[in-house]
Amino acid sequence: LVVRAQFSSENRELSFVPRGTASRARGVKEDSNELSMSRSYQIEAAIVRVMKAERVLELQELIAEVVKQLRVLFLAQPADIKPCIDRLVQKDFISHDETRRDIYHYVG
């Protein structure tokens, strides 16, 4: 920071933009990615807890229970929960019902 004694201005306030704002913006994006991954893990854990307790649930009931459990931490959106359910189906933690695709069974 360089101060010039000859500088004069009619404005009483000056605003300074700190250096490195671009690197901070990248840091915010990285923090956002870490946050979304952390939330994804928390959603998956909540799904497993709910399914372990209930054994069989319809999709809407599962989403409602997960939102209810995670309400203390953050507001989970159904659009965020559905991909986590699909990942858990792929990992064989839960499975679809053979007759109705909107019913899930706990496998573990």
N, CA and C atoms as an extended XYZ file, in Angstrom:
324
Properties=species:S:1:pos:R:3:atomname:S:1:resname:S:1:resid:I:1 pbc="F F F"
N         0.854       -1.162        0.000 N   LEU     1
C         0.000        0.000        0.000 CA  LEU     1
C         0.901        1.227        0.000 C   LEU     1
N         0.621        2.111       -0.933 N   VAL     2
C         1.407        3.335       -1.054 CA  VAL     2
C         0.491        4.519       -0.759 C   VAL     2
N         0.947        5.423        0.108 N   VAL     3
C         0.174        6.611        0.455 CA  VAL     3
C         0.838        7.813       -0.194 C   VAL     3
N         0.037        8.545       -0.955 N   ARG     4
C         0.566        9.745       -1.614 CA  ARG     4
C         0.073       10.974       -0.863 C   ARG     4
N         0.997       11.782       -0.379 N   ALA     5
C         0.650       12.948        0.421 CA  ALA     5
C        -0.021       14.028       -0.422 C   ALA     5
N         0.268       14.090       -1.726 N   GLN     6
C        -0.291       15.134       -2.582 CA  GLN     6
C        -1.717       14.816       -3.038 C   GLN     6
N        -2.194       13.626       -2.782 N   PHE     7
C        -3.522       13.211       -3.246 CA  PHE     7
C        -4.598       13.975       -2.498 C   PHE     7
N        -5.570       14.469       -3.247 N   SER     8
C        -6.711       15.117       -2.613 CA  SER     8
C        -7.974       14.678       -3.344 C   SER     8
N        -9.053       14.599       -2.584 N   SER     9
C       -10.319       14.166       -3.152 CA  SER     9
C       -11.449       14.826       -2.390 C   SER     9
N       -12.556       15.075       -3.097 N   GLU    10
C       -13.718       15.658       -2.445 CA  GLU    10
C       -14.477       14.596       -1.644 C   GLU    10
N       -14.287       13.353       -2.000 N   ASN    11
C       -14.948       12.264       -1.270 CA  ASN    11
C       -14.283       12.065        0.089 C   ASN    11
N       -15.065       11.797        1.064 N   ARG    12
C       -14.536       11.571        2.403 CA  ARG    12
C       -14.166       10.105        2.612 C   ARG    12
N       -14.792        9.207        1.833 N   GLU    13
C       -14.546        7.786        2.011 CA  GLU    13
C       -13.841        7.224        0.791 C   GLU    13
N       -12.927        6.349        1.026 N   LEU    14
C       -12.227        5.643       -0.040 CA  LEU    14
C       -12.443        4.148        0.166 C   LEU    14
N       -12.596        3.454       -0.916 N   SER    15
C       -12.737        2.007       -0.789 CA  SER    15
C       -11.535        1.340       -1.448 C   SER    15
N       -11.036        0.344       -0.797 N   PHE    16
C        -9.890       -0.389       -1.296 CA  PHE    16
C       -10.318       -1.813       -1.593 C   PHE    16
N        -9.900       -2.308       -2.738 N   VAL    17
C       -10.160       -3.695       -3.091 CA  VAL    17
C        -8.881       -4.461       -2.779 C   VAL    17
N        -8.941       -5.394       -1.844 N   PRO    18
C        -7.727       -6.124       -1.483 CA  PRO    18
C        -7.249       -7.005       -2.632 C   PRO    18
N        -5.950       -7.161       -2.670 N   ARG    19
C        -5.372       -8.040       -3.682 CA  ARG    19
C        -5.723       -9.479       -3.365 C   ARG    19
N        -5.748      -10.290       -4.399 N   GLY    20
C        -5.992      -11.701       -4.202 CA  GLY    20
C        -7.457      -12.077       -4.152 C   GLY    20
N        -8.342      -11.204       -4.623 N   THR    21
C        -9.761      -11.556       -4.590 CA  THR    21
C       -10.061      -12.707       -5.544 C   THR    21
N        -9.308      -12.831       -6.630 N   ALA    22
C        -9.525      -13.938       -7.560 CA  ALA    22
C        -9.171      -15.265       -6.900 C   ALA    22
N        -8.084      -15.281       -6.135 N   SER    23
C        -7.722      -16.531       -5.454 CA  SER    23
C        -8.737      -16.863       -4.366 C   SER    23
N        -9.306      -15.845       -3.732 N   ARG    24
C       -10.343      -16.093       -2.735 CA  ARG    24
C       -11.595      -16.650       -3.396 C   ARG    24
N       -11.908      -16.159       -4.595 N   ALA    25
C       -13.080      -16.665       -5.311 CA  ALA    25
C       -12.896      -18.143       -5.625 C   ALA    25
N       -11.682      -18.529       -6.019 N   ARG    26
C       -11.404      -19.944       -6.267 CA  ARG    26
C       -11.545      -20.734       -4.976 C   ARG    26
N       -11.096      -20.154       -3.872 N   GLY    27
C       -11.212      -20.809       -2.577 CA  GLY    27
C       -12.662      -21.004       -2.169 C   GLY    27
N       -13.493      -20.027       -2.474 N   VAL    28
C       -14.920      -20.147       -2.162 CA  VAL    28
C       -15.536      -21.267       -2.984 C   VAL    28
N       -15.135      -21.382       -4.249 N   LYS    29
C       -15.662      -22.452       -5.104 CA  LYS    29
C       -15.227      -23.809       -4.568 C   LYS    29
N       -13.970      -23.915       -4.126 N   GLU    30
C       -13.485      -25.168       -3.546 CA  GLU    30
C       -14.224      -25.480       -2.248 C   GLU    30
N       -14.468      -24.466       -1.425 N   ASP    31
C       -15.228      -24.659       -0.189 CA  ASP    31
C       -16.640      -25.119       -0.498 C   ASP    31
N       -17.226      -24.556       -1.556 N   SER    32
C       -18.573      -24.951       -1.954 CA  SER    32
C       -18.610      -26.413       -2.375 C   SER    32
N       -17.583      -26.861       -3.109 N   ASN    33
C       -17.509      -28.265       -3.516 CA  ASN    33
C       -17.357      -29.172       -2.301 C   ASN    33
N       -16.506      -28.766       -1.362 N   GLU    34
C       -16.328      -29.551       -0.137 CA  GLU    34
C       -17.630      -29.619        0.658 C   GLU    34
N       -18.345      -28.509        0.719 N   LEU    35
C       -19.606      -28.465        1.441 CA  LEU    35
C       -20.633      -29.387        0.792 C   LEU    35
N       -20.721      -29.357       -0.527 N   SER    36
C       -21.696      -30.217       -1.199 CA  SER    36
C       -21.340      -31.689       -1.038 C   SER    36
N       -20.049      -32.029       -1.036 N   MET    37
C       -19.637      -33.420       -0.811 CA  MET    37
C       -19.954      -33.838        0.621 C   MET    37
N       -19.701      -32.964        1.582 N   SER    38
C       -19.991      -33.251        2.981 CA  SER    38
C       -21.487      -33.466        3.177 C   SER    38
N       -22.286      -32.606        2.566 N   ARG    39
C       -23.738      -32.759        2.670 CA  ARG    39
C       -24.199      -34.045        2.009 C   ARG    39
N       -23.582      -34.393        0.921 N   SER    40
C       -23.938      -35.635        0.226 CA  SER    40
C       -23.693      -36.837        1.137 C   SER    40
N       -22.563      -36.849        1.828 N   TYR    41
C       -22.259      -37.938        2.758 CA  TYR    41
C       -23.256      -37.957        3.924 C   TYR    41
N       -23.624      -36.779        4.414 N   GLN    42
C       -24.586      -36.697        5.504 CA  GLN    42
C       -25.959      -37.195        5.060 C   GLN    42
N       -26.344      -36.874        3.828 N   ILE    43
C       -27.623      -37.342        3.298 CA  ILE    43
C       -27.612      -38.860        3.175 C   ILE    43
N       -26.515      -39.412        2.640 N   GLU    44
C       -26.415      -40.866        2.500 CA  GLU    44
C       -26.490      -41.556        3.863 C   GLU    44
N       -25.810      -40.997        4.848 N   ALA    45
C       -25.838      -41.585        6.192 CA  ALA    45
C       -27.249      -41.539        6.773 C   ALA    45
N       -27.961      -40.447        6.557 N   ALA    46
C       -29.326      -40.330        7.058 CA  ALA    46
C       -30.246      -41.333        6.358 C   ALA    46
N       -30.053      -41.525        5.063 N   ILE    47
C       -30.863      -42.496        4.321 CA  ILE    47
C       -30.648      -43.890        4.899 C   ILE    47
N       -29.387      -44.252        5.134 N   VAL    48
C       -29.087      -45.580        5.681 CA  VAL    48
C       -29.687      -45.734        7.076 C   VAL    48
N       -29.595      -44.705        7.915 N   ARG    49
C       -30.176      -44.781        9.264 CA  ARG    49
C       -31.692      -44.991        9.199 C   ARG    49
N       -32.355      -44.228        8.343 N   VAL    50
C       -33.808      -44.337        8.222 CA  VAL    50
C       -34.192      -45.713        7.694 C   VAL    50
N       -33.507      -46.172        6.670 N   MET    51
C       -33.843      -47.467        6.077 CA  MET    51
C       -33.530      -48.616        7.038 C   MET    51
N       -32.485      -48.467        7.810 N   LYS    52
C       -32.145      -49.509        8.785 CA  LYS    52
C       -33.240      -49.616        9.849 C   LYS    52
N       -33.811      -48.491       10.234 N   ALA    53
C       -34.864      -48.488       11.249 CA  ALA    53
C       -36.204      -48.960       10.688 C   ALA    53
N       -36.519      -48.564        9.473 N   GLU    54
C       -37.845      -48.845        8.916 CA  GLU    54
C       -37.898      -50.090        8.031 C   GLU    54
N       -36.768      -50.464        7.437 N   ARG    55
C       -36.638      -51.639        6.553 CA  ARG    55
C       -37.289      -51.468        5.187 C   ARG    55
N       -38.531      -51.003        5.110 N   VAL    56
C       -39.230      -50.824        3.827 CA  VAL    56
C       -39.945      -49.475        3.862 C   VAL    56
N       -39.691      -48.649        2.832 N   LEU    57
C       -40.335      -47.336        2.764 CA  LEU    57
C       -40.607      -46.954        1.314 C   LEU    57
N       -41.662      -46.163        1.134 N   GLU    58
C       -41.902      -45.558       -0.170 CA  GLU    58
C       -40.972      -44.355       -0.316 C   GLU    58
N       -40.762      -43.945       -1.549 N   LEU    59
C       -39.825      -42.859       -1.839 CA  LEU    59
C       -40.190      -41.581       -1.092 C   LEU    59
N       -41.446      -41.177       -1.145 N   GLN    60
C       -41.851      -39.921       -0.502 CA  GLN    60
C       -41.692      -39.983        1.009 C   GLN    60
N       -41.972      -41.125        1.598 N   GLU    61
C       -41.789      -41.278        3.046 CA  GLU    61
C       -40.314      -41.223        3.406 C   GLU    61
N       -39.477      -41.838        2.581 N   LEU    62
C       -38.029      -41.827        2.812 CA  LEU    62
C       -37.489      -40.404        2.735 C   LEU    62
N       -37.896      -39.678        1.723 N   ILE    63
C       -37.438      -38.292        1.570 CA  ILE    63
C       -37.894      -37.453        2.761 C   ILE    63
N       -39.135      -37.627        3.186 N   ALA    64
C       -39.648      -36.857        4.325 CA  ALA    64
C       -38.863      -37.157        5.598 C   ALA    64
N       -38.553      -38.419        5.838 N   GLU    65
C       -37.793      -38.792        7.039 CA  GLU    65
C       -36.367      -38.247        6.993 C   GLU    65
N       -35.745      -38.292        5.823 N   VAL    66
C       -34.374      -37.773        5.692 CA  VAL    66
C       -34.356      -36.267        5.920 C   VAL    66
N       -35.304      -35.556        5.331 N   VAL    67
C       -35.385      -34.101        5.545 CA  VAL    67
C       -35.593      -33.798        7.022 C   VAL    67
N       -36.438      -34.587        7.672 N   LYS    68
C       -36.717      -34.385        9.103 CA  LYS    68
C       -35.463      -34.607        9.944 C   LYS    68
N       -34.673      -35.643        9.609 N   GLN    69
C       -33.445      -35.910       10.366 CA  GLN    69
C       -32.391      -34.837       10.157 C   GLN    69
N       -32.279      -34.337        8.930 N   LEU    70
C       -31.213      -33.385        8.604 CA  LEU    70
C       -31.611      -31.935        8.857 C   LEU    70
N       -32.840      -31.708        9.278 N   ARG    71
C       -33.329      -30.350        9.496 CA  ARG    71
C       -32.451      -29.579       10.475 C   ARG    71
N       -31.856      -30.273       11.422 N   VAL    72
C       -31.009      -29.614       12.425 CA  VAL    72
C       -29.721      -29.098       11.785 C   VAL    72
N       -29.209      -29.821       10.798 N   LEU    73
C       -27.942      -29.462       10.173 CA  LEU    73
C       -28.115      -28.487        9.012 C   LEU    73
N       -29.023      -28.813        8.088 N   PHE    74
C       -29.279      -27.977        6.919 CA  PHE    74
C       -30.594      -28.413        6.298 C   PHE    74
N       -31.121      -27.607        5.388 N   LEU    75
C       -32.376      -27.921        4.723 CA  LEU    75
C       -32.067      -28.763        3.482 C   LEU    75
N       -32.265      -30.052        3.594 N   ALA    76
C       -31.995      -30.961        2.480 CA  ALA    76
C       -33.126      -30.868        1.464 C   ALA    76
N       -32.760      -30.767        0.207 N   GLN    77
C       -33.735      -30.686       -0.873 CA  GLN    77
C       -33.958      -32.066       -1.480 C   GLN    77
N       -35.187      -32.376       -1.874 N   PRO    78
C       -35.447      -33.669       -2.525 CA  PRO    78
C       -34.572      -33.891       -3.763 C   PRO    78
N       -34.234      -32.826       -4.464 N   ALA    79
C       -33.364      -32.949       -5.636 CA  ALA    79
C       -31.956      -33.392       -5.242 C   ALA    79
N       -31.539      -33.128       -4.014 N   ASP    80
C       -30.232      -33.580       -3.526 CA  ASP    80
C       -30.311      -34.996       -2.961 C   ASP    80
N       -31.475      -35.370       -2.471 N   ILE    81
C       -31.638      -36.682       -1.836 CA  ILE    81
C       -31.733      -37.799       -2.866 C   ILE    81
N       -32.430      -37.543       -3.962 N   LYS    82
C       -32.671      -38.583       -4.972 CA  LYS    82
C       -31.368      -39.156       -5.546 C   LYS    82
N       -30.370      -38.356       -5.935 N   PRO    83
C       -29.109      -38.939       -6.429 CA  PRO    83
C       -28.399      -39.777       -5.366 C   PRO    83
N       -28.534      -39.377       -4.101 N   CYS    84
C       -27.918      -40.152       -3.020 CA  CYS    84
C       -28.601      -41.507       -2.883 C   CYS    84
N       -29.920      -41.536       -3.051 N   ILE    85
C       -30.643      -42.806       -3.018 CA  ILE    85
C       -30.160      -43.699       -4.152 C   ILE    85
N       -30.009      -43.118       -5.341 N   ASP    86
C       -29.545      -43.895       -6.487 CA  ASP    86
C       -28.139      -44.460       -6.261 C   ASP    86
N       -27.261      -43.660       -5.641 N   ARG    87
C       -25.909      -44.152       -5.339 CA  ARG    87
C       -25.956      -45.317       -4.353 C   ARG    87
N       -26.840      -45.222       -3.357 N   LEU    88
C       -26.954      -46.303       -2.376 CA  LEU    88
C       -27.558      -47.568       -2.991 C   LEU    88
N       -28.411      -47.402       -3.979 N   VAL    89
C       -28.931      -48.566       -4.711 CA  VAL    89
C       -27.794      -49.224       -5.479 C   VAL    89
N       -26.950      -48.425       -6.121 N   GLN    90
C       -25.799      -48.966       -6.856 CA  GLN    90
C       -24.816      -49.657       -5.925 C   GLN    90
N       -24.668      -49.133       -4.706 N   LYS    91
C       -23.743      -49.727       -3.732 CA  LYS    91
C       -24.364      -50.906       -2.986 C   LYS    91
N       -25.613      -51.235       -3.291 N   ASP    92
C       -26.347      -52.346       -2.683 CA  ASP    92
C       -26.613      -52.170       -1.187 C   ASP    92
N       -26.791      -50.948       -0.738 N   PHE    93
C       -27.235      -50.707        0.632 CA  PHE    93
C       -28.749      -50.824        0.713 C   PHE    93
N       -29.418      -50.338       -0.338 N   ILE    94
C       -30.870      -50.446       -0.437 CA  ILE    94
C       -31.209      -50.966       -1.830 C   ILE    94
N       -32.442      -51.459       -1.994 N   SER    95
C       -32.851      -51.974       -3.307 CA  SER    95
C       -34.291      -51.572       -3.589 C   SER    95
N       -34.634      -51.576       -4.877 N   HIS    96
C       -36.008      -51.315       -5.304 CA  HIS    96
C       -36.859      -52.541       -5.044 C   HIS    96
N       -38.135      -52.321       -4.836 N   ASP    97
C       -39.085      -53.421       -4.748 CA  ASP    97
C       -39.233      -54.023       -6.142 C   ASP    97
N       -39.467      -55.319       -6.219 N   GLU    98
C       -39.567      -55.984       -7.513 CA  GLU    98
C       -40.814      -55.579       -8.281 C   GLU    98
N       -41.898      -55.264       -7.581 N   THR    99
C       -43.138      -54.916       -8.261 CA  THR    99
C       -43.340      -53.407       -8.401 C   THR    99
N       -42.962      -52.645       -7.383 N   ARG   100
C       -43.127      -51.183       -7.419 CA  ARG   100
C       -41.771      -50.505       -7.269 C   ARG   100
N       -41.427      -49.656       -8.226 N   ARG   101
C       -40.121      -48.998       -8.238 CA  ARG   101
C       -40.013      -47.881       -7.200 C   ARG   101
N       -41.129      -47.423       -6.637 N   ASP   102
C       -41.060      -46.332       -5.661 CA  ASP   102
C       -40.962      -46.836       -4.222 C   ASP   102
N       -40.815      -48.143       -4.044 N   ILE   103
C       -40.630      -48.727       -2.711 CA  ILE   103
C       -39.205      -49.238       -2.602 C   ILE   103
N       -38.565      -48.904       -1.473 N   TYR   104
C       -37.178      -49.305       -1.249 CA  TYR   104
C       -37.084      -50.238       -0.055 C   TYR   104
N       -36.160      -51.194       -0.134 N   HIS   105
C       -35.904      -52.163        0.934 CA  HIS   105
C       -34.471      -51.979        1.413 C   HIS   105
N       -34.269      -52.090        2.713 N   TYR   106
C       -32.919      -52.060        3.274 CA  TYR   106
C       -32.288      -53.429        3.076 C   TYR   106
N       -31.080      -53.463        2.510 N   VAL   107
C       -30.424      -54.725        2.184 CA  VAL   107
C       -29.535      -55.192        3.327 C   VAL   107
N       -28.805      -54.291        3.952 N   GLY   108
C       -27.803      -54.601        4.977 CA  GLY   108
C       -28.304      -55.510        6.004 C   GLY   108
